[in-house]
């Protein structure tokens, strides 16, 4: 079991290759330490079954966890977005999902985006 959870938000046409690249960028940016490992990818519940995120998680050897918009909306984040709130019902997907996946752990990478993918990373608590 790993100690870093990566939250992922993505557009419908996004490929698993784009998700993998963004996740790897987040992990590299975090520089969480040589013993840190990825625990899971976390996203909006209705996106958790999308082939792109499932394929990316399989390539990384981790699970995908989905959270309801209400759960995500209850998490205070560094970079809320009105546009994301309008589309999902939560002002954050990547940052909030990372924090929830990490059991309330702190963000170690705030949201970063490229090629239709937004990622953020949080360190798990205990």
PDB file of C-alpha atoms in Angstrom:
ATOM      1  CA  UNK A   1       0.000   0.000   0.000  1.00  0.00           C
ATOM      2  CA  UNK A   2       1.343   3.403  -0.981  1.00  0.00           C
ATOM      3  CA  UNK A   3       1.366   6.696   0.830  1.00  0.00           C
ATOM      4  CA  UNK A   4       0.483   9.186  -1.944  1.00  0.00           C
ATOM      5  CA  UNK A   5      -2.952   9.570  -3.515  1.00  0.00           C
ATOM      6  CA  UNK A   6      -3.348  11.419  -6.798  1.00  0.00           C
ATOM      7  CA  UNK A   7      -6.601  13.146  -7.605  1.00  0.00           C
ATOM      8  CA  UNK A   8      -7.515  13.246 -11.286  1.00  0.00           C
ATOM      9  CA  UNK A   9     -10.003  15.328 -13.215  1.00  0.00           C
ATOM     10  CA  UNK A  10     -10.275  14.888 -16.975  1.00  0.00           C
ATOM     11  CA  UNK A  11     -12.297  15.667 -20.072  1.00  0.00           C
ATOM     12  CA  UNK A  12     -14.335  12.974 -21.802  1.00  0.00           C
ATOM     13  CA  UNK A  13     -11.954  12.544 -24.756  1.00  0.00           C
ATOM     14  CA  UNK A  14      -8.845  12.215 -22.590  1.00  0.00           C
ATOM     15  CA  UNK A  15      -6.590   9.215 -23.173  1.00  0.00           C
ATOM     16  CA  UNK A  16      -4.986   6.993 -20.574  1.00  0.00           C
ATOM     17  CA  UNK A  17      -1.624   8.125 -21.958  1.00  0.00           C
ATOM     18  CA  UNK A  18      -2.465  11.734 -21.056  1.00  0.00           C
ATOM     19  CA  UNK A  19      -3.601  10.691 -17.573  1.00  0.00           C
ATOM     20  CA  UNK A  20      -0.427   8.656 -17.047  1.00  0.00           C
ATOM     21  CA  UNK A  21       1.761  11.579 -18.108  1.00  0.00           C
ATOM     22  CA  UNK A  22      -0.050  13.963 -15.745  1.00  0.00           C
ATOM     23  CA  UNK A  23       0.120  11.534 -12.807  1.00  0.00           C
ATOM     24  CA  UNK A  24       3.815  10.968 -13.371  1.00  0.00           C
ATOM     25  CA  UNK A  25       4.367  14.727 -13.537  1.00  0.00           C
ATOM     26  CA  UNK A  26       2.533  15.186 -10.218  1.00  0.00           C
ATOM     27  CA  UNK A  27       4.582  12.476  -8.540  1.00  0.00           C
ATOM     28  CA  UNK A  28       7.834  13.897  -9.872  1.00  0.00           C
ATOM     29  CA  UNK A  29       6.831  17.419  -8.811  1.00  0.00           C
ATOM     30  CA  UNK A  30       5.940  16.249  -5.329  1.00  0.00           C
ATOM     31  CA  UNK A  31       9.380  14.800  -4.696  1.00  0.00           C
ATOM     32  CA  UNK A  32       7.744  12.904  -1.831  1.00  0.00           C
ATOM     33  CA  UNK A  33      10.885  10.977  -0.958  1.00  0.00           C
ATOM     34  CA  UNK A  34      12.504   7.868  -2.277  1.00  0.00           C
ATOM     35  CA  UNK A  35      10.354   5.554  -0.162  1.00  0.00           C
ATOM     36  CA  UNK A  36       7.019   7.124  -1.181  1.00  0.00           C
ATOM     37  CA  UNK A  37       4.721   5.068  -3.365  1.00  0.00           C
ATOM     38  CA  UNK A  38       1.467   5.690  -5.190  1.00  0.00           C
ATOM     39  CA  UNK A  39      -1.576   4.295  -3.387  1.00  0.00           C
ATOM     40  CA  UNK A  40      -4.457   5.124  -5.741  1.00  0.00           C
ATOM     41  CA  UNK A  41      -5.993   7.446  -8.291  1.00  0.00           C
ATOM     42  CA  UNK A  42      -9.047   9.333  -7.037  1.00  0.00           C
ATOM     43  CA  UNK A  43     -11.720  11.136  -9.017  1.00  0.00           C
ATOM     44  CA  UNK A  44     -15.389  12.032  -9.270  1.00  0.00           C
ATOM     45  CA  UNK A  45     -17.497   8.893  -8.839  1.00  0.00           C
ATOM     46  CA  UNK A  46     -19.106   9.133 -12.259  1.00  0.00           C
ATOM     47  CA  UNK A  47     -15.649   9.332 -13.885  1.00  0.00           C
ATOM     48  CA  UNK A  48     -14.169   6.407 -11.909  1.00  0.00           C
ATOM     49  CA  UNK A  49     -15.425   3.834 -14.415  1.00  0.00           C
ATOM     50  CA  UNK A  50     -14.127   5.633 -17.507  1.00  0.00           C
ATOM     51  CA  UNK A  51     -11.712   3.442 -19.513  1.00  0.00           C
ATOM     52  CA  UNK A  52      -8.988   6.125 -19.625  1.00  0.00           C
ATOM     53  CA  UNK A  53      -8.635   6.362 -15.835  1.00  0.00           C
ATOM     54  CA  UNK A  54      -9.094   2.610 -15.362  1.00  0.00           C
ATOM     55  CA  UNK A  55      -6.384   1.865 -17.937  1.00  0.00           C
ATOM     56  CA  UNK A  56      -4.023   4.430 -16.380  1.00  0.00           C
ATOM     57  CA  UNK A  57      -4.562   2.935 -12.926  1.00  0.00           C
ATOM     58  CA  UNK A  58      -3.958  -0.578 -14.270  1.00  0.00           C
ATOM     59  CA  UNK A  59      -0.701   0.551 -15.890  1.00  0.00           C
ATOM     60  CA  UNK A  60       0.370   2.012 -12.535  1.00  0.00           C
ATOM     61  CA  UNK A  61      -0.801  -1.038 -10.589  1.00  0.00           C
ATOM     62  CA  UNK A  62      -3.202   0.906  -8.349  1.00  0.00           C
ATOM     63  CA  UNK A  63      -6.937   1.152  -7.710  1.00  0.00           C
ATOM     64  CA  UNK A  64      -9.317   3.929  -8.722  1.00  0.00           C
ATOM     65  CA  UNK A  65     -11.477   5.472  -6.001  1.00  0.00           C
ATOM     66  CA  UNK A  66     -14.507   7.587  -6.813  1.00  0.00           C
ATOM     67  CA  UNK A  67     -16.124  10.220  -4.605  1.00  0.00           C
ATOM     68  CA  UNK A  68     -19.555  11.823  -4.902  1.00  0.00           C
ATOM     69  CA  UNK A  69     -19.719  15.505  -5.824  1.00  0.00           C
ATOM     70  CA  UNK A  70     -21.071  16.319  -2.360  1.00  0.00           C
ATOM     71  CA  UNK A  71     -18.101  14.656  -0.686  1.00  0.00           C
ATOM     72  CA  UNK A  72     -15.690  16.549  -2.927  1.00  0.00           C
ATOM     73  CA  UNK A  73     -17.514  19.854  -2.355  1.00  0.00           C
ATOM     74  CA  UNK A  74     -17.103  19.497   1.423  1.00  0.00           C
ATOM     75  CA  UNK A  75     -13.288  19.621   1.116  1.00  0.00           C
ATOM     76  CA  UNK A  76     -11.699  23.061   1.349  1.00  0.00           C
ATOM     77  CA  UNK A  77      -9.085  23.358  -1.400  1.00  0.00           C
ATOM     78  CA  UNK A  78      -6.399  25.799  -2.488  1.00  0.00           C
ATOM     79  CA  UNK A  79      -7.732  26.338  -6.007  1.00  0.00           C
ATOM     80  CA  UNK A  80     -11.534  26.122  -6.312  1.00  0.00           C
ATOM     81  CA  UNK A  81     -13.054  26.641  -9.762  1.00  0.00           C
ATOM     82  CA  UNK A  82     -16.479  28.027 -10.633  1.00  0.00           C
ATOM     83  CA  UNK A  83     -16.288  26.245 -13.999  1.00  0.00           C
ATOM     84  CA  UNK A  84     -15.611  22.884 -12.353  1.00  0.00           C
ATOM     85  CA  UNK A  85     -18.398  23.550  -9.847  1.00  0.00           C
ATOM     86  CA  UNK A  86     -20.855  24.220 -12.688  1.00  0.00           C
ATOM     87  CA  UNK A  87     -19.860  21.022 -14.485  1.00  0.00           C
ATOM     88  CA  UNK A  88     -19.592  18.648 -11.517  1.00  0.00           C
ATOM     89  CA  UNK A  89     -21.352  20.108  -8.487  1.00  0.00           C
ATOM     90  CA  UNK A  90     -18.019  20.543  -6.678  1.00  0.00           C
ATOM     91  CA  UNK A  91     -15.533  23.419  -6.917  1.00  0.00           C
ATOM     92  CA  UNK A  92     -12.718  20.858  -7.070  1.00  0.00           C
ATOM     93  CA  UNK A  93     -12.180  17.361  -8.350  1.00  0.00           C
ATOM     94  CA  UNK A  94      -8.423  16.712  -8.397  1.00  0.00           C
ATOM     95  CA  UNK A  95      -7.440  18.487  -5.180  1.00  0.00           C
ATOM     96  CA  UNK A  96     -10.495  17.385  -3.199  1.00  0.00           C
ATOM     97  CA  UNK A  97     -10.281  13.785  -4.440  1.00  0.00           C
ATOM     98  CA  UNK A  98      -6.581  13.586  -3.523  1.00  0.00           C
ATOM     99  CA  UNK A  99      -7.308  14.816   0.007  1.00  0.00           C
ATOM    100  CA  UNK A 100     -10.235  12.423   0.458  1.00  0.00           C
ATOM    101  CA  UNK A 101      -8.235   9.498  -0.894  1.00  0.00           C
ATOM    102  CA  UNK A 102      -5.470  10.352   1.547  1.00  0.00           C
ATOM    103  CA  UNK A 103      -7.856  10.278   4.493  1.00  0.00           C
ATOM    104  CA  UNK A 104      -7.630  14.042   4.955  1.00  0.00           C
ATOM    105  CA  UNK A 105      -3.887  14.151   4.395  1.00  0.00           C
ATOM    106  CA  UNK A 106      -2.229  17.328   3.162  1.00  0.00           C
ATOM    107  CA  UNK A 107      -1.841  18.301  -0.459  1.00  0.00           C
ATOM    108  CA  UNK A 108       1.761  17.937  -1.545  1.00  0.00           C
ATOM    109  CA  UNK A 109       1.013  19.039  -5.119  1.00  0.00           C
ATOM    110  CA  UNK A 110      -1.747  21.544  -5.852  1.00  0.00           C
ATOM    111  CA  UNK A 111      -3.659  21.193  -9.088  1.00  0.00           C
ATOM    112  CA  UNK A 112      -1.690  21.086 -12.310  1.00  0.00           C
ATOM    113  CA  UNK A 113      -3.165  20.593 -15.758  1.00  0.00           C
ATOM    114  CA  UNK A 114      -2.150  19.542 -19.254  1.00  0.00           C
ATOM    115  CA  UNK A 115      -3.905  17.971 -22.239  1.00  0.00           C
ATOM    116  CA  UNK A 116      -7.344  17.932 -20.628  1.00  0.00           C
ATOM    117  CA  UNK A 117      -6.138  16.347 -17.367  1.00  0.00           C
ATOM    118  CA  UNK A 118      -5.933  18.008 -13.958  1.00  0.00           C
ATOM    119  CA  UNK A 119      -3.992  16.297 -11.159  1.00  0.00           C
ATOM    120  CA  UNK A 120      -3.120  16.974  -7.534  1.00  0.00           C
ATOM    121  CA  UNK A 121      -1.425  14.792  -4.913  1.00  0.00           C
ATOM    122  CA  UNK A 122      -1.893  14.315  -1.172  1.00  0.00           C
ATOM    123  CA  UNK A 123       0.071  12.320   1.373  1.00  0.00           C
ATOM    124  CA  UNK A 124      -1.934   9.735   3.308  1.00  0.00           C
ATOM    125  CA  UNK A 125      -2.316  10.056   7.044  1.00  0.00           C
ATOM    126  CA  UNK A 126      -1.338   6.947   9.035  1.00  0.00           C
TER     127      UNK A 126
END
